[in-house]
Amino acid sequence: MADDRRLGNCDAELADGPGLTEWLAGRGLTGSHEAQQSLARQDAEEEARRVQWVAAAPPPLTEAAERASRREDDAEEALAGLVARQYPDPVQRIRTLVGWAGVPPRHSTSMGGTPWYELAPRRLLLTEPKETIFEALTSAPLSASQLDGAAELFTCLEWKGAGIPESLRAALVEYVTATGTDPMTFRMDQGYGTAAP
């Protein structure tokens, strides 16, 4: 009789992983149970962060943001098209996107990093001409979320180039120095300015 346990087919499928985890925990072997609890907490954190990002989207973009946050097919392209239709004026579009881009810098989770979908507003901003971005950000005072978004935009790896207008740079340095998180201050120091004394 042939042996079915050949190379590549040597592991039995575990029928009840959670049951085994509980059984082991009942016998003092809690590592698997603790790992499962940690994974569940991380999943809950990530979902809460995703929901918060969608809720921060400008109202006309909420549904498209939801689809983008779930990484549905062509969702980000649909979001870009909707942004262009809802905000045809470039200054309004940039100011709206910069405010939305200001949501991630103040969030942190135990996993660290920034989810891909949260960078969608920044990717859209990077398609705008730099001169128009500067015009939009210096045309009127910026809200706190817009300052957060601008501070992050000018420190991202994709931002290449043109010096920031001095009035905007000084305002960002002052704002991040006064209210920024440690990571925001570090990125600023590496990017467009150093913390004010």
JSON list of N, CA and C in Angstrom, two decimals, residues 72-106:
[
{"chain": "A", "resi": 72, "resn": "GLU", "atom": "N", "xyz": [-11.15, 48.37, -2.91]},
{"chain": "A", "resi": 72, "resn": "GLU", "atom": "CA", "xyz": [-11.95, 47.79, -3.98]},
{"chain": "A", "resi": 72, "resn": "GLU", "atom": "C", "xyz": [-11.31, 48.14, -5.32]},
{"chain": "A", "resi": 73, "resn": "ASP", "atom": "N", "xyz": [-11.57, 47.31, -6.32]},
{"chain": "A", "resi": 73, "resn": "ASP", "atom": "CA", "xyz": [-11.01, 47.53, -7.65]},
{"chain": "A", "resi": 73, "resn": "ASP", "atom": "C", "xyz": [-11.37, 48.91, -8.16]},
{"chain": "A", "resi": 74, "resn": "ASP", "atom": "N", "xyz": [-10.39, 49.62, -8.66]},
{"chain": "A", "resi": 74, "resn": "ASP", "atom": "CA", "xyz": [-10.54, 50.94, -9.28]},
{"chain": "A", "resi": 74, "resn": "ASP", "atom": "C", "xyz": [-11.13, 52.01, -8.35]},
{"chain": "A", "resi": 75, "resn": "ALA", "atom": "N", "xyz": [-11.14, 51.74, -7.04]},
{"chain": "A", "resi": 75, "resn": "ALA", "atom": "CA", "xyz": [-11.75, 52.68, -6.10]},
{"chain": "A", "resi": 75, "resn": "ALA", "atom": "C", "xyz": [-10.98, 53.99, -6.03]},
{"chain": "A", "resi": 76, "resn": "GLU", "atom": "N", "xyz": [-9.65, 53.93, -6.05]},
{"chain": "A", "resi": 76, "resn": "GLU", "atom": "CA", "xyz": [-8.89, 55.18, -5.95]},
{"chain": "A", "resi": 76, "resn": "GLU", "atom": "C", "xyz": [-9.03, 56.01, -7.23]},
{"chain": "A", "resi": 77, "resn": "GLU", "atom": "N", "xyz": [-9.12, 55.36, -8.37]},
{"chain": "A", "resi": 77, "resn": "GLU", "atom": "CA", "xyz": [-9.34, 56.09, -9.63]},
{"chain": "A", "resi": 77, "resn": "GLU", "atom": "C", "xyz": [-10.71, 56.76, -9.60]},
{"chain": "A", "resi": 78, "resn": "ALA", "atom": "N", "xyz": [-11.71, 56.05, -9.08]},
{"chain": "A", "resi": 78, "resn": "ALA", "atom": "CA", "xyz": [-13.05, 56.63, -8.96]},
{"chain": "A", "resi": 78, "resn": "ALA", "atom": "C", "xyz": [-13.03, 57.82, -8.00]},
{"chain": "A", "resi": 79, "resn": "LEU", "atom": "N", "xyz": [-12.28, 57.69, -6.91]},
{"chain": "A", "resi": 79, "resn": "LEU", "atom": "CA", "xyz": [-12.16, 58.79, -5.95]},
{"chain": "A", "resi": 79, "resn": "LEU", "atom": "C", "xyz": [-11.53, 60.01, -6.62]},
{"chain": "A", "resi": 80, "resn": "ALA", "atom": "N", "xyz": [-10.48, 59.80, -7.39]},
{"chain": "A", "resi": 80, "resn": "ALA", "atom": "CA", "xyz": [-9.82, 60.91, -8.08]},
{"chain": "A", "resi": 80, "resn": "ALA", "atom": "C", "xyz": [-10.78, 61.61, -9.04]},
{"chain": "A", "resi": 81, "resn": "GLY", "atom": "N", "xyz": [-11.55, 60.83, -9.77]},
{"chain": "A", "resi": 81, "resn": "GLY", "atom": "CA", "xyz": [-12.54, 61.43, -10.68]},
{"chain": "A", "resi": 81, "resn": "GLY", "atom": "C", "xyz": [-13.59, 62.22, -9.94]},
{"chain": "A", "resi": 82, "resn": "LEU", "atom": "N", "xyz": [-14.05, 61.71, -8.82]},
{"chain": "A", "resi": 82, "resn": "LEU", "atom": "CA", "xyz": [-15.07, 62.40, -8.03]},
{"chain": "A", "resi": 82, "resn": "LEU", "atom": "C", "xyz": [-14.51, 63.69, -7.45]},
{"chain": "A", "resi": 83, "resn": "VAL", "atom": "N", "xyz": [-13.27, 63.65, -6.97]},
{"chain": "A", "resi": 83, "resn": "VAL", "atom": "CA", "xyz": [-12.64, 64.87, -6.44]},
{"chain": "A", "resi": 83, "resn": "VAL", "atom": "C", "xyz": [-12.59, 65.95, -7.52]},
{"chain": "A", "resi": 84, "resn": "ALA", "atom": "N", "xyz": [-12.21, 65.58, -8.72]},
{"chain": "A", "resi": 84, "resn": "ALA", "atom": "CA", "xyz": [-12.12, 66.55, -9.82]},
{"chain": "A", "resi": 84, "resn": "ALA", "atom": "C", "xyz": [-13.49, 67.14, -10.14]},
{"chain": "A", "resi": 85, "resn": "ARG", "atom": "N", "xyz": [-14.53, 66.31, -10.10]},
{"chain": "A", "resi": 85, "resn": "ARG", "atom": "CA", "xyz": [-15.89, 66.80, -10.41]},
{"chain": "A", "resi": 85, "resn": "ARG", "atom": "C", "xyz": [-16.46, 67.65, -9.27]},
{"chain": "A", "resi": 86, "resn": "GLN", "atom": "N", "xyz": [-16.24, 67.22, -8.03]},
{"chain": "A", "resi": 86, "resn": "GLN", "atom": "CA", "xyz": [-16.81, 67.94, -6.88]},
{"chain": "A", "resi": 86, "resn": "GLN", "atom": "C", "xyz": [-16.08, 69.25, -6.59]},
{"chain": "A", "resi": 87, "resn": "TYR", "atom": "N", "xyz": [-14.80, 69.29, -6.92]},
{"chain": "A", "resi": 87, "resn": "TYR", "atom": "CA", "xyz": [-13.98, 70.47, -6.60]},
{"chain": "A", "resi": 87, "resn": "TYR", "atom": "C", "xyz": [-13.23, 70.92, -7.85]},
{"chain": "A", "resi": 88, "resn": "PRO", "atom": "N", "xyz": [-13.94, 71.48, -8.82]},
{"chain": "A", "resi": 88, "resn": "PRO", "atom": "CA", "xyz": [-13.28, 71.89, -10.07]},
{"chain": "A", "resi": 88, "resn": "PRO", "atom": "C", "xyz": [-12.30, 73.05, -9.88]},
{"chain": "A", "resi": 89, "resn": "ASP", "atom": "N", "xyz": [-12.54, 73.89, -8.86]},
{"chain": "A", "resi": 89, "resn": "ASP", "atom": "CA", "xyz": [-11.62, 74.99, -8.60]},
{"chain": "A", "resi": 89, "resn": "ASP", "atom": "C", "xyz": [-10.37, 74.43, -7.93]},
{"chain": "A", "resi": 90, "resn": "PRO", "atom": "N", "xyz": [-9.19, 74.61, -8.53]},
{"chain": "A", "resi": 90, "resn": "PRO", "atom": "CA", "xyz": [-7.98, 73.99, -7.98]},
{"chain": "A", "resi": 90, "resn": "PRO", "atom": "C", "xyz": [-7.64, 74.44, -6.57]},
{"chain": "A", "resi": 91, "resn": "VAL", "atom": "N", "xyz": [-7.87, 75.69, -6.23]},
{"chain": "A", "resi": 91, "resn": "VAL", "atom": "CA", "xyz": [-7.54, 76.16, -4.89]},
{"chain": "A", "resi": 91, "resn": "VAL", "atom": "C", "xyz": [-8.44, 75.47, -3.86]},
{"chain": "A", "resi": 92, "resn": "GLN", "atom": "N", "xyz": [-9.72, 75.41, -4.14]},
{"chain": "A", "resi": 92, "resn": "GLN", "atom": "CA", "xyz": [-10.64, 74.72, -3.23]},
{"chain": "A", "resi": 92, "resn": "GLN", "atom": "C", "xyz": [-10.30, 73.23, -3.13]},
{"chain": "A", "resi": 93, "resn": "ARG", "atom": "N", "xyz": [-9.98, 72.63, -4.27]},
{"chain": "A", "resi": 93, "resn": "ARG", "atom": "CA", "xyz": [-9.63, 71.20, -4.29]},
{"chain": "A", "resi": 93, "resn": "ARG", "atom": "C", "xyz": [-8.40, 70.93, -3.43]},
{"chain": "A", "resi": 94, "resn": "ILE", "atom": "N", "xyz": [-7.38, 71.75, -3.59]},
{"chain": "A", "resi": 94, "resn": "ILE", "atom": "CA", "xyz": [-6.13, 71.55, -2.85]},
{"chain": "A", "resi": 94, "resn": "ILE", "atom": "C", "xyz": [-6.36, 71.77, -1.35]},
{"chain": "A", "resi": 95, "resn": "ARG", "atom": "N", "xyz": [-7.07, 72.82, -1.00]},
{"chain": "A", "resi": 95, "resn": "ARG", "atom": "CA", "xyz": [-7.31, 73.07, 0.42]},
{"chain": "A", "resi": 95, "resn": "ARG", "atom": "C", "xyz": [-8.14, 71.95, 1.05]},
{"chain": "A", "resi": 96, "resn": "THR", "atom": "N", "xyz": [-9.09, 71.42, 0.30]},
{"chain": "A", "resi": 96, "resn": "THR", "atom": "CA", "xyz": [-9.91, 70.31, 0.79]},
{"chain": "A", "resi": 96, "resn": "THR", "atom": "C", "xyz": [-9.05, 69.06, 0.98]},
{"chain": "A", "resi": 97, "resn": "LEU", "atom": "N", "xyz": [-8.23, 68.74, -0.01]},
{"chain": "A", "resi": 97, "resn": "LEU", "atom": "CA", "xyz": [-7.38, 67.55, 0.08]},
{"chain": "A", "resi": 97, "resn": "LEU", "atom": "C", "xyz": [-6.32, 67.68, 1.17]},
{"chain": "A", "resi": 98, "resn": "VAL", "atom": "N", "xyz": [-5.76, 68.88, 1.33]},
{"chain": "A", "resi": 98, "resn": "VAL", "atom": "CA", "xyz": [-4.75, 69.07, 2.38]},
{"chain": "A", "resi": 98, "resn": "VAL", "atom": "C", "xyz": [-5.36, 68.87, 3.76]},
{"chain": "A", "resi": 99, "resn": "GLY", "atom": "N", "xyz": [-6.59, 69.33, 3.96]},
{"chain": "A", "resi": 99, "resn": "GLY", "atom": "CA", "xyz": [-7.26, 69.09, 5.24]},
{"chain": "A", "resi": 99, "resn": "GLY", "atom": "C", "xyz": [-7.48, 67.62, 5.50]},
{"chain": "A", "resi": 100, "resn": "TRP", "atom": "N", "xyz": [-7.88, 66.89, 4.48]},
{"chain": "A", "resi": 100, "resn": "TRP", "atom": "CA", "xyz": [-8.11, 65.45, 4.63]},
{"chain": "A", "resi": 100, "resn": "TRP", "atom": "C", "xyz": [-6.77, 64.72, 4.83]},
{"chain": "A", "resi": 101, "resn": "ALA", "atom": "N", "xyz": [-5.74, 65.19, 4.15]},
{"chain": "A", "resi": 101, "resn": "ALA", "atom": "CA", "xyz": [-4.41, 64.58, 4.30]},
{"chain": "A", "resi": 101, "resn": "ALA", "atom": "C", "xyz": [-3.85, 64.82, 5.70]},
{"chain": "A", "resi": 102, "resn": "GLY", "atom": "N", "xyz": [-4.44, 65.75, 6.44]},
{"chain": "A", "resi": 102, "resn": "GLY", "atom": "CA", "xyz": [-3.97, 66.04, 7.79]},
{"chain": "A", "resi": 102, "resn": "GLY", "atom": "C", "xyz": [-4.48, 65.07, 8.84]},
{"chain": "A", "resi": 103, "resn": "VAL", "atom": "N", "xyz": [-5.30, 64.11, 8.46]},
{"chain": "A", "resi": 103, "resn": "VAL", "atom": "CA", "xyz": [-5.82, 63.14, 9.44]},
{"chain": "A", "resi": 103, "resn": "VAL", "atom": "C", "xyz": [-4.74, 62.14, 9.89]},
{"chain": "A", "resi": 104, "resn": "PRO", "atom": "N", "xyz": [-4.00, 61.48, 9.00]},
{"chain": "A", "resi": 104, "resn": "PRO", "atom": "CA", "xyz": [-3.06, 60.44, 9.44]},
{"chain": "A", "resi": 104, "resn": "PRO", "atom": "C", "xyz": [-1.93, 60.87, 10.36]},
{"chain": "A", "resi": 105, "resn": "PRO", "atom": "N", "xyz": [-1.34, 62.07, 10.23]},
{"chain": "A", "resi": 105, "resn": "PRO", "atom": "CA", "xyz": [-0.16, 62.37, 11.04]},
{"chain": "A", "resi": 105, "resn": "PRO", "atom": "C", "xyz": [-0.36, 62.26, 12.55]},
{"chain": "A", "resi": 106, "resn": "ARG", "atom": "N", "xyz": [-1.55, 62.43, 13.02]},
{"chain": "A", "resi": 106, "resn": "ARG", "atom": "CA", "xyz": [-1.79, 62.41, 14.46]},
{"chain": "A", "resi": 106, "resn": "ARG", "atom": "C", "xyz": [-2.29, 61.06, 14.95]}
]
